[in-house]
Each structure stands twice: as C-alpha cells, then as structure tokens.
mmCIF file of C-alpha atoms and ligand atoms in Angstrom:
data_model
loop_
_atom_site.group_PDB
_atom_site.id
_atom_site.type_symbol
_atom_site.label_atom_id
_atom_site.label_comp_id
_atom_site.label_asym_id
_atom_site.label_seq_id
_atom_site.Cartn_x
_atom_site.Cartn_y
_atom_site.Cartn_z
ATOM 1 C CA UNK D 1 0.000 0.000 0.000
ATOM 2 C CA UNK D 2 1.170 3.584 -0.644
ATOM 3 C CA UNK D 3 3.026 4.675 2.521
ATOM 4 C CA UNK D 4 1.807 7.704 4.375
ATOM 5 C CA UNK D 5 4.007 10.552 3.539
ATOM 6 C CA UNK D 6 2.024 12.846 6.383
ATOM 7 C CA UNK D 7 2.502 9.958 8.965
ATOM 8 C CA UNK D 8 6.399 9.526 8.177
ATOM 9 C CA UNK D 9 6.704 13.390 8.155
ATOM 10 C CA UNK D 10 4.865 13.519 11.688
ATOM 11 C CA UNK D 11 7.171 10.141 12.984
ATOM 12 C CA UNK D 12 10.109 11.753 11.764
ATOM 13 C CA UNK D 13 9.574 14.799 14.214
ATOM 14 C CA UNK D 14 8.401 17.215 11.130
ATOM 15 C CA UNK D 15 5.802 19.148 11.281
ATOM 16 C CA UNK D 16 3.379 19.299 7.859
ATOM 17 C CA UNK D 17 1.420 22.144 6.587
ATOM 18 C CA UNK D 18 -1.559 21.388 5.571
ATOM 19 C CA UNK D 19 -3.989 23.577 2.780
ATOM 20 C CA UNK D 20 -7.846 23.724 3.734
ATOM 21 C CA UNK D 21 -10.375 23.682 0.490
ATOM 22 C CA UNK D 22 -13.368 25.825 1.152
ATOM 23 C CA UNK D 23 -14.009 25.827 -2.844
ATOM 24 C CA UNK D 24 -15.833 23.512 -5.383
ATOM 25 C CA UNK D 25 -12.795 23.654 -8.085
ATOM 26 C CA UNK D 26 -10.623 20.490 -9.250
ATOM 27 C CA UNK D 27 -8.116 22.757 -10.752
ATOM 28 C CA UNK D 28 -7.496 24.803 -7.432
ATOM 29 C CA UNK D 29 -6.858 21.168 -5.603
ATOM 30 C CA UNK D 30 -4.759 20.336 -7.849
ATOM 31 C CA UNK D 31 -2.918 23.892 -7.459
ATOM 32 C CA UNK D 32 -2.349 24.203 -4.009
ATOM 33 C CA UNK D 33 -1.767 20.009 -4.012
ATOM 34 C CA UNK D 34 1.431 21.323 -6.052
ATOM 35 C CA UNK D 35 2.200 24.275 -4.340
ATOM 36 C CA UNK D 36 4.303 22.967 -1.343
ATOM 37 C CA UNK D 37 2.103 21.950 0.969
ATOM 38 C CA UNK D 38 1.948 18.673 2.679
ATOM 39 C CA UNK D 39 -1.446 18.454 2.877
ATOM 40 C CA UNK D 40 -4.861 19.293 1.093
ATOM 41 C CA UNK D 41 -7.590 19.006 3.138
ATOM 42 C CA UNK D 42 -11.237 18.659 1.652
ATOM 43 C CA UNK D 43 -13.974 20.550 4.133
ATOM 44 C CA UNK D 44 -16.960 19.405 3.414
ATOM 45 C CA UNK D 45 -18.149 20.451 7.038
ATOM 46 C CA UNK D 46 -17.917 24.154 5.877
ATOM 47 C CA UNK D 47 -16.772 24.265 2.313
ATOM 48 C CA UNK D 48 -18.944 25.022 -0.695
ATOM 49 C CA UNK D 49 -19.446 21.318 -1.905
ATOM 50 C CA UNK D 50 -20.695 17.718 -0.914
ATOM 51 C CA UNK D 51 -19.639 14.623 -1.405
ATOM 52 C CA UNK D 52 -19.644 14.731 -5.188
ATOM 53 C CA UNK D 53 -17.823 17.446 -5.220
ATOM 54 C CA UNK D 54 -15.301 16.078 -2.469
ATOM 55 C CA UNK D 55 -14.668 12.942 -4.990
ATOM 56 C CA UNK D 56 -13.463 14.726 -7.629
ATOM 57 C CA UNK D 57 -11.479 17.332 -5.327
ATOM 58 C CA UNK D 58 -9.494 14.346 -3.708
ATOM 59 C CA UNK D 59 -8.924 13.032 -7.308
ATOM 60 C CA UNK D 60 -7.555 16.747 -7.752
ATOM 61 C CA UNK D 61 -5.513 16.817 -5.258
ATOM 62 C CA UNK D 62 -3.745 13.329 -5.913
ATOM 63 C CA UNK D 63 -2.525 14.663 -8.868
ATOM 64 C CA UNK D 64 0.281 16.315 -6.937
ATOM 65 C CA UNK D 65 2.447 15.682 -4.095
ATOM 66 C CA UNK D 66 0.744 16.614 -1.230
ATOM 67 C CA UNK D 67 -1.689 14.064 0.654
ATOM 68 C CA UNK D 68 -5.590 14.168 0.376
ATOM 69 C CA UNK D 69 -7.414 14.521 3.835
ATOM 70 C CA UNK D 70 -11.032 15.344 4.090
ATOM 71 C CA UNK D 71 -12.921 17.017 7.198
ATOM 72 C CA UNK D 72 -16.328 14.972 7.545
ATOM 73 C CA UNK D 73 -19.683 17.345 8.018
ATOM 74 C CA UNK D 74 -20.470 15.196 11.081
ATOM 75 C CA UNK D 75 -19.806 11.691 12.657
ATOM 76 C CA UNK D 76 -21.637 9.916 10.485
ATOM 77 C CA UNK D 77 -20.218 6.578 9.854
ATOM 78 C CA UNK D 78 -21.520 6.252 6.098
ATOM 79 C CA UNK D 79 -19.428 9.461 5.490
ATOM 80 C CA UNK D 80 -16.501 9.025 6.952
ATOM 81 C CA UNK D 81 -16.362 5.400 5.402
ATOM 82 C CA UNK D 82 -17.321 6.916 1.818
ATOM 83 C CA UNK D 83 -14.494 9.531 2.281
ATOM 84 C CA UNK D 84 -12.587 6.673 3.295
ATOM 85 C CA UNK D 85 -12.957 4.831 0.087
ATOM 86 C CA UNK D 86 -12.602 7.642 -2.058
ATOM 87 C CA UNK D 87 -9.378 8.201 -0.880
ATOM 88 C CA UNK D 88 -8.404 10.320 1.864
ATOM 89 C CA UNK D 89 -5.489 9.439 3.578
ATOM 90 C CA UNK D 90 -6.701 11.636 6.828
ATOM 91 C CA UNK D 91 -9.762 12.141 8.040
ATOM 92 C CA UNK D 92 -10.771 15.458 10.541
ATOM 93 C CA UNK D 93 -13.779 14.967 12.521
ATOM 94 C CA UNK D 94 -15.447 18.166 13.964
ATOM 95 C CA UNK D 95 -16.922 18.584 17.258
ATOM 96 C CA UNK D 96 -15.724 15.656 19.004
ATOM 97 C CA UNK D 97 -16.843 16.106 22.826
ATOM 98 C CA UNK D 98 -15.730 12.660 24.493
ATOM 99 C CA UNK D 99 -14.211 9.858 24.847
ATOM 100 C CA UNK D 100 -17.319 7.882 23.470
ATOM 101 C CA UNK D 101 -17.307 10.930 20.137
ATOM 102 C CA UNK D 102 -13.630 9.934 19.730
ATOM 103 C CA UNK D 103 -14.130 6.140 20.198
ATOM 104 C CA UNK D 104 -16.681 6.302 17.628
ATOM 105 C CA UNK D 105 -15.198 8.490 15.140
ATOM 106 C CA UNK D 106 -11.872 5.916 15.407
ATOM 107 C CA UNK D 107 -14.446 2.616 14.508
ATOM 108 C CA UNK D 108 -15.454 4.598 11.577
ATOM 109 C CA UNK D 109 -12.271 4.431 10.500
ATOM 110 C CA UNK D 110 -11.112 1.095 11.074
ATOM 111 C CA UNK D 111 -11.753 -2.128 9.378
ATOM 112 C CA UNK D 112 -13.208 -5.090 11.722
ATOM 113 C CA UNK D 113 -12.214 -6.692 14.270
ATOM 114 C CA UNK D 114 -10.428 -3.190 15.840
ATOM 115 C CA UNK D 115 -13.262 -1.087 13.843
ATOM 116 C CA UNK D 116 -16.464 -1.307 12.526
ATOM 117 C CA UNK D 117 -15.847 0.330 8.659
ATOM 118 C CA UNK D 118 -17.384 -1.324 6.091
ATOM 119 C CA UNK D 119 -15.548 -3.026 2.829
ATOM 120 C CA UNK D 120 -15.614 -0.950 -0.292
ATOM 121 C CA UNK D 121 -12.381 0.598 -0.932
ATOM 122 C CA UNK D 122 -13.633 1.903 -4.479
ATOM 123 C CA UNK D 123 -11.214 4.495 -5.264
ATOM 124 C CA UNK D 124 -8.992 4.105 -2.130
ATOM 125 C CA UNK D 125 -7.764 1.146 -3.998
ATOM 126 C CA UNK D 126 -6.526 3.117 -6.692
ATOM 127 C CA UNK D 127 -4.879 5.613 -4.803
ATOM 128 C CA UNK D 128 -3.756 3.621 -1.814
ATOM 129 C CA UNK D 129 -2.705 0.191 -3.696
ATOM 130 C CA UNK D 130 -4.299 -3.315 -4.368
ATOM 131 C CA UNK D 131 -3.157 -4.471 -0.785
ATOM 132 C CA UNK D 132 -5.146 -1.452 0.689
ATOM 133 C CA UNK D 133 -6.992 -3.376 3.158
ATOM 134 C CA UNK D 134 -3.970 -5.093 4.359
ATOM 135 C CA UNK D 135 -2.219 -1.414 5.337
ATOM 136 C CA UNK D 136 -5.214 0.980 5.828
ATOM 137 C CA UNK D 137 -5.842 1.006 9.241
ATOM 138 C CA UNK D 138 -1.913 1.630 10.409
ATOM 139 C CA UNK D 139 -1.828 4.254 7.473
ATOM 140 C CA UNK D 140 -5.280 6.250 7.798
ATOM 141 C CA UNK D 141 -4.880 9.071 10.340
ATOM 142 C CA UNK D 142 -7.803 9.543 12.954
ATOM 143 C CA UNK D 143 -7.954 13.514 13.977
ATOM 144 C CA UNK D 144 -10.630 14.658 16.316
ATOM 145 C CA UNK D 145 -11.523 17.682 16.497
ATOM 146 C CA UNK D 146 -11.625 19.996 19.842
ATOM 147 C CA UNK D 147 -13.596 22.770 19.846
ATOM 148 C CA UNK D 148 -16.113 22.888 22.235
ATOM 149 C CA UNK D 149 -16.250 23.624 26.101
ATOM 150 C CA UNK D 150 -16.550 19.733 27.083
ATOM 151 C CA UNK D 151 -14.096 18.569 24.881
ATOM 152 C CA UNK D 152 -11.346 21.205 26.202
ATOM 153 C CA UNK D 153 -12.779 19.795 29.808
ATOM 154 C CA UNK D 154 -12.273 16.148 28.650
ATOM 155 C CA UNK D 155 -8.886 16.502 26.265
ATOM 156 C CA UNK D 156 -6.664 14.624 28.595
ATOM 157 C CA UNK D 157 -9.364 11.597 28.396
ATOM 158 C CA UNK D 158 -10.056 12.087 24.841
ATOM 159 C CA UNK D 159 -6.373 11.830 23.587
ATOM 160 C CA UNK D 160 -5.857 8.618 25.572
ATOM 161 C CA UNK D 161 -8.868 6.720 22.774
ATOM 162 C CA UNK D 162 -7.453 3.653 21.292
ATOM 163 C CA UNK D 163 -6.416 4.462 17.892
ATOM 164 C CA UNK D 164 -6.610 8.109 17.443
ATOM 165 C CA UNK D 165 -3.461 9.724 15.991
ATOM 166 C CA UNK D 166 -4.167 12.836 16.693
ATOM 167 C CA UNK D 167 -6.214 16.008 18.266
ATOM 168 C CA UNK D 168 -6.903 18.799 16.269
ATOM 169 C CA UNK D 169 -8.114 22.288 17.281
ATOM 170 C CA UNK D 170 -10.880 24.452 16.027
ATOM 171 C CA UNK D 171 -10.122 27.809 17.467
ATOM 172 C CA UNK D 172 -12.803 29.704 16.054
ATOM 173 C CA UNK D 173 -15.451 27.492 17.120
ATOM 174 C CA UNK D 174 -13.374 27.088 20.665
ATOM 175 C CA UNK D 175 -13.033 30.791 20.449
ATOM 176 C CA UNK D 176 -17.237 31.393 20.852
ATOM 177 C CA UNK D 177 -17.545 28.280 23.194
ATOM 178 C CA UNK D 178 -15.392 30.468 25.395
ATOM 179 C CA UNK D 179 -17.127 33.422 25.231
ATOM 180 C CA UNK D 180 -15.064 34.986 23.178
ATOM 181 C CA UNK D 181 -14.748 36.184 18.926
ATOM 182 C CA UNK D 182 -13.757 34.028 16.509
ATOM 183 C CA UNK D 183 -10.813 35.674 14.125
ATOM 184 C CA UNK D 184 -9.061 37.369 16.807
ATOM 185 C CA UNK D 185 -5.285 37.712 15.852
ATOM 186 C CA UNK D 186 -3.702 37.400 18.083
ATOM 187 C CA UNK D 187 -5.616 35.057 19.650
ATOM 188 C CA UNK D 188 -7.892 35.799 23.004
ATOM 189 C CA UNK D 189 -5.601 34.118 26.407
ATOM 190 C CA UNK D 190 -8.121 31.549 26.674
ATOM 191 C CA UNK D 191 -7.585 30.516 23.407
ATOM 192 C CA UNK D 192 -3.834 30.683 23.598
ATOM 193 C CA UNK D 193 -3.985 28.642 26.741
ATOM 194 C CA UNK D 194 -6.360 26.181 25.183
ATOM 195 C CA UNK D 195 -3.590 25.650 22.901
ATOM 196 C CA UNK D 196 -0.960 25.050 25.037
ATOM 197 C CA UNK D 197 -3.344 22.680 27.200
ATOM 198 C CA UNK D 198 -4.014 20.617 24.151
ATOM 199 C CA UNK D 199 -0.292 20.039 22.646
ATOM 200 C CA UNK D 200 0.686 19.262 25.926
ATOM 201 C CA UNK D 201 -1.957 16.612 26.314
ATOM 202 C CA UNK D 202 -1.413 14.998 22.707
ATOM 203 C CA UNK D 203 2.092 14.713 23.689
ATOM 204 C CA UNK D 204 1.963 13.339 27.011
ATOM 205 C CA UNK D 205 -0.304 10.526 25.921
ATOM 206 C CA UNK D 206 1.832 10.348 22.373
ATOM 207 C CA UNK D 207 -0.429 11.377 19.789
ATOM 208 C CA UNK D 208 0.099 14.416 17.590
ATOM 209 C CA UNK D 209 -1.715 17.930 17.632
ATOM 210 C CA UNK D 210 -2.700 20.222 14.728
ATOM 211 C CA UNK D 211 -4.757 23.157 14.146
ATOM 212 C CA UNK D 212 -6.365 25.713 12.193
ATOM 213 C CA UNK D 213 -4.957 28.864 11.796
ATOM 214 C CA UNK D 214 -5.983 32.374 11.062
ATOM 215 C CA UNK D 215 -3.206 32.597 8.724
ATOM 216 C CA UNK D 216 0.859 32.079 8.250
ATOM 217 C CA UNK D 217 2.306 33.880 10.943
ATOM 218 C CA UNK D 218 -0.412 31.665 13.656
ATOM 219 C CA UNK D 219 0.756 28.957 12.382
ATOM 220 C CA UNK D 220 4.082 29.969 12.638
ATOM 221 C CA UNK D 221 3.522 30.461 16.480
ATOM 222 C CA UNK D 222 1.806 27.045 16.676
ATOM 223 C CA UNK D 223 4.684 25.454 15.520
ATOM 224 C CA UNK D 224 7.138 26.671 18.095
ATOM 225 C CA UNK D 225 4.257 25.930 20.255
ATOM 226 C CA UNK D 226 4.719 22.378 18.904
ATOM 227 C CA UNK D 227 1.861 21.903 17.045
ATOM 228 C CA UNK D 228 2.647 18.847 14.179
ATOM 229 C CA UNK D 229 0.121 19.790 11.766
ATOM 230 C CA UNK D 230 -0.747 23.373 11.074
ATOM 231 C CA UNK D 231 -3.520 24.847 8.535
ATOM 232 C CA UNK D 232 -2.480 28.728 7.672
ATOM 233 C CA UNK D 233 -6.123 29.626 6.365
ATOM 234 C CA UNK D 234 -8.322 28.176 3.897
ATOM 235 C CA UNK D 235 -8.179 28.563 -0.274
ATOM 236 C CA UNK D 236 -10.405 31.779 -0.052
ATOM 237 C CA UNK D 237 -8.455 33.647 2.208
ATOM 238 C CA UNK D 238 -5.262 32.771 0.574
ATOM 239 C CA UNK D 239 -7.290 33.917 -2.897
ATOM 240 C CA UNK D 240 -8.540 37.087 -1.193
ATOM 241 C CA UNK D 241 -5.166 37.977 0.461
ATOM 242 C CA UNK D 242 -3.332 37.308 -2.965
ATOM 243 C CA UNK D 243 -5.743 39.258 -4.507
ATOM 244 C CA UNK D 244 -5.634 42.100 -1.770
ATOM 245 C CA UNK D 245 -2.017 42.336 -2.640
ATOM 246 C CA UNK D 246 -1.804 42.201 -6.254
ATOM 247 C CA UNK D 247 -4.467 45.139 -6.123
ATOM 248 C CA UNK D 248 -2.333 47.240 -4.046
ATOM 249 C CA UNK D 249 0.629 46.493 -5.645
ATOM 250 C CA UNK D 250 -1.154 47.795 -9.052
ATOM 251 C CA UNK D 251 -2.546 50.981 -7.692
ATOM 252 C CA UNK D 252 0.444 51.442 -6.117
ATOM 253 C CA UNK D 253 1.809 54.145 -8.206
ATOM 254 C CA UNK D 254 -1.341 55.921 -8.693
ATOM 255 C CA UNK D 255 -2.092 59.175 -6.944
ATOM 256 C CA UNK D 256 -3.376 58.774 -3.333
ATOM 257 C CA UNK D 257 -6.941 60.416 -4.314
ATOM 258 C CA UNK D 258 -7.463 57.999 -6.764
ATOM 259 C CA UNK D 259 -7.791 55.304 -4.111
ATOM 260 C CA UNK D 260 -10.692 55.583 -1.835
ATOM 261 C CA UNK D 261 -14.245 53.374 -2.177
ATOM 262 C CA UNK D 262 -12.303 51.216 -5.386
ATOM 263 C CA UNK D 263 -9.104 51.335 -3.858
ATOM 264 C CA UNK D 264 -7.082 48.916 -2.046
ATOM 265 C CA UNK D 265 -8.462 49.469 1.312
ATOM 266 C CA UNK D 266 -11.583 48.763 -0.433
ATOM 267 C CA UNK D 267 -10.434 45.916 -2.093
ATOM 268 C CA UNK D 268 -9.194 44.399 1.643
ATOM 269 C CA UNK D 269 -11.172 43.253 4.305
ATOM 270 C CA UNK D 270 -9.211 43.989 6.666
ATOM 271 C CA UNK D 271 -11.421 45.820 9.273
ATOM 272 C CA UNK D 272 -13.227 42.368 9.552
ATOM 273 C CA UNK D 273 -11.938 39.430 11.904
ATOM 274 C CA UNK D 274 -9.131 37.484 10.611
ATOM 275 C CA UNK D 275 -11.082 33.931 10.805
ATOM 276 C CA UNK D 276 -8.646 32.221 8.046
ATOM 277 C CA UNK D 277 -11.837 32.062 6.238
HETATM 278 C C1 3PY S 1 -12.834 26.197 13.727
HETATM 279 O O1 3PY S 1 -11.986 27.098 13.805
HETATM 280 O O2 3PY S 1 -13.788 26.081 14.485
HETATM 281 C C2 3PY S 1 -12.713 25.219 12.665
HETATM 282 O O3 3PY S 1 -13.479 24.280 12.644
HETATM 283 C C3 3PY S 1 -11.671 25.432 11.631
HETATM 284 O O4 3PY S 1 -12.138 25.158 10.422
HETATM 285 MG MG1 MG S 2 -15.119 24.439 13.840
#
C-alpha cells in the first residue's frame, strides 16, 4: 500500500502544513496540491461542496504531491467510510466532545475486528494500492476535532482513545464556546492557553496535535508551540489575500486620491476578523 508521507513526516519529528479547500474547483486542488504543501484538506463540514464534489477534489488533489485529507460534516459513519474509500489518507472529525465521540469516530475508521468500517475501498484502492486493506488502518490518520467547552474539559481523556493519531483544534469554534470572537489575531488568552493545554496533552499521551490557523504567521507560532500539523487559512483567504495584494501592488503608483471606495483598502477586508476564512 502507498506509505503515508504525512505519517512519516509527523514520525520523523516534522511538522506538515496542511492547505484547507473551502471551494468547489478540481483545478485549485490540484494547485495548491502542487504548491508545497503537505497536505490538502477537503472541508466538506464548511466548504462550498458535498460529497460529489469532495470525490473529484481528492482526485484533484492526488494529482500532486501533497496528501488528500477530508474534514467529515459530522460523525456519520456512512461518510466518513465513503471519504474513506474515495481516498483520503486523513480524516478530521469536527466537534468531538468525548471519549465515546472519539471512540466512535476511530471505529469509523477502522476495518473489523479493531473497527467497525465497512468493505468498499472503491477508489482508495486506486490511490492507496491493491493491498489497501492489508495497510489501511496503520496508514489512515484519525484527527478529532476539539472545539467545544466539554471537549477542552475532557482533552486529557479524549487523547488517551485507542487508535486516534491525533487532536486537532478548532479555534474559532473554541473561540465562541469560550465566550469569546472568533478571528481574533492574536488570539484571546483563553484561546492561547487552550492551545498550550491541548499540545501538551497529545504529547503526554503520544499522539500528535494540529490546528487551524488564522493565517501564516499563527501557524508559525503554533509550531514553536509544537503543534505537528498546522492549517495557515483556507483557499479563499489565501485567494482574497493574494488578490488584496496584487491590487495594491497595481494601484500602487497611482495618486493617493485615486484610491478611496475602489481602492485597495476597499479591495481588503481587513477591518473584519481574521477567521482564516
Ligand atoms: C474552527 O476554527 O472552528 C474550525 O473548525 C476550523 O475550520
Ligand atoms: Mg469548527
């Protein structure tokens, strides 16, 4: 079976960067699959697509180097399996709240007798070899999502499930479930010590952490935090920031009152929070 190049990266003490697809366009996977990232994740909790769509953006995306992960809408087995055989090497569960959420989500994911996924590798046999069954479940890797009040309250139980690789943090939804604003850079303290309390947990019971991330720089920060897998914002705000720049960079030599309701700062959203959205 194809080897894991995420899950070597991650063993080898490496930390992978991972792109998030909000958007419903094979030829932007495919893009950002070559554009140096480790990772291409598939949202289909928030992005602009369903599963349809999420076939053909994992095809996408396997047409370059980086790995094909998908987020799951919700913990519904029939998904994750389906995700499962279309491909993804990774799969990102939101809202995972306990131990029973995380011991759930991991028997999605894991053929019988350890699991309880069903047999239908369609495409996953394609991309992940003939021999796919024999390998999947010790190359497919489990991250659950914390982002709620219990699941903060319950992380040190949670990473301790049989068979999860990893934890990974939602800090925008964590961000409201503390009573705070999503898209605050830099992040609110409660936030910022959410963080630290979940790397440190995913370590001590030696599974990895990751995150989503408002943009570069936060995921810069998450890194030295120790954070394995980081997500620096999603397509659109990497589109929109891109474009933000290239705008600027072409009114740049016109006169200042030329700029105004067209200009750059129009262009920009940058009085708005900075949700990597
Ligand atoms: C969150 O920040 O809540 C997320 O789920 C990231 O996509
Ligand atoms: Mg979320």
């Amino acid at each position: 079976m194809r080897e894991s190049s995420v899950r070597a990266l991650l063993a080898g003490g490496g930390t992978a960067v991972n792109a998030w697809l909000s958007g419903d366009s094979p030829f932007f996977a495919e893009t950002l699959s070559h554009a140096g990232f480790d990772v291409v994740t598939v949202d289909l909790q928030h992005g602009m697509f369903g599963l349809d769509g999420a076939l053909r953006l994992l095809q996408a995306i396997s047409a370059g180097p980086a790995e094909p992960f998908a987020r799951c809408p919700s913990h519904d087995p029939a998904i994750i399996g389906k995700l499962l055989d279309a491909g993804a090497y990774g799969i990102i569960c939101p809202g995972v709240d306990s131990v029973e959420d995380a011991a759930a989500f991991v028997a999605a994911c894991r053929y019988p007798p350890v699991g309880r996924r069903s047999f239908g590798p369609a495409r996953a046999l394609l991309y992940g070899g003939a021999d796919y069954v024999d390998g999947a479940d010790e190359t497919v890797l489990t991250w659950a999502m914390i982002e709620s009040a219990p699941a903060l309250e319950a992380v040190e139980e949670i990473v301790a499930t049989p068979g999860l690789d990893g934890v990974f943090v939602g800090p925008n939804d964590l961000a409201l479930a503390l009573g705070e604003r999503p898209g605050q850079v830099p992040a609110p303290a409660k936030v910022e010590e959410a963080w630290v309390r979940i790397v440190e947990a995913a370590h001590a019971a030696g599974i990895y952490a990751g995150s989503f991330c408002a943009n570069g720089t936060v995921a810069a920060h998450l890194t030295t935090l120790g954070y394995d897998l980081v997500t620096p914002g999603s397509d659109a705000a990497h589109l929109r920031a891109g474009a933000s720049a290239a705008i600027a960079a072409a009114r740049s030599s016109a006169a200042p009152a030329s700029a105004g309701a067209g200009g750059a700062e129009g262009a920009g959203r940058s009085a708005e929070p900075e949700s990597g959205y």
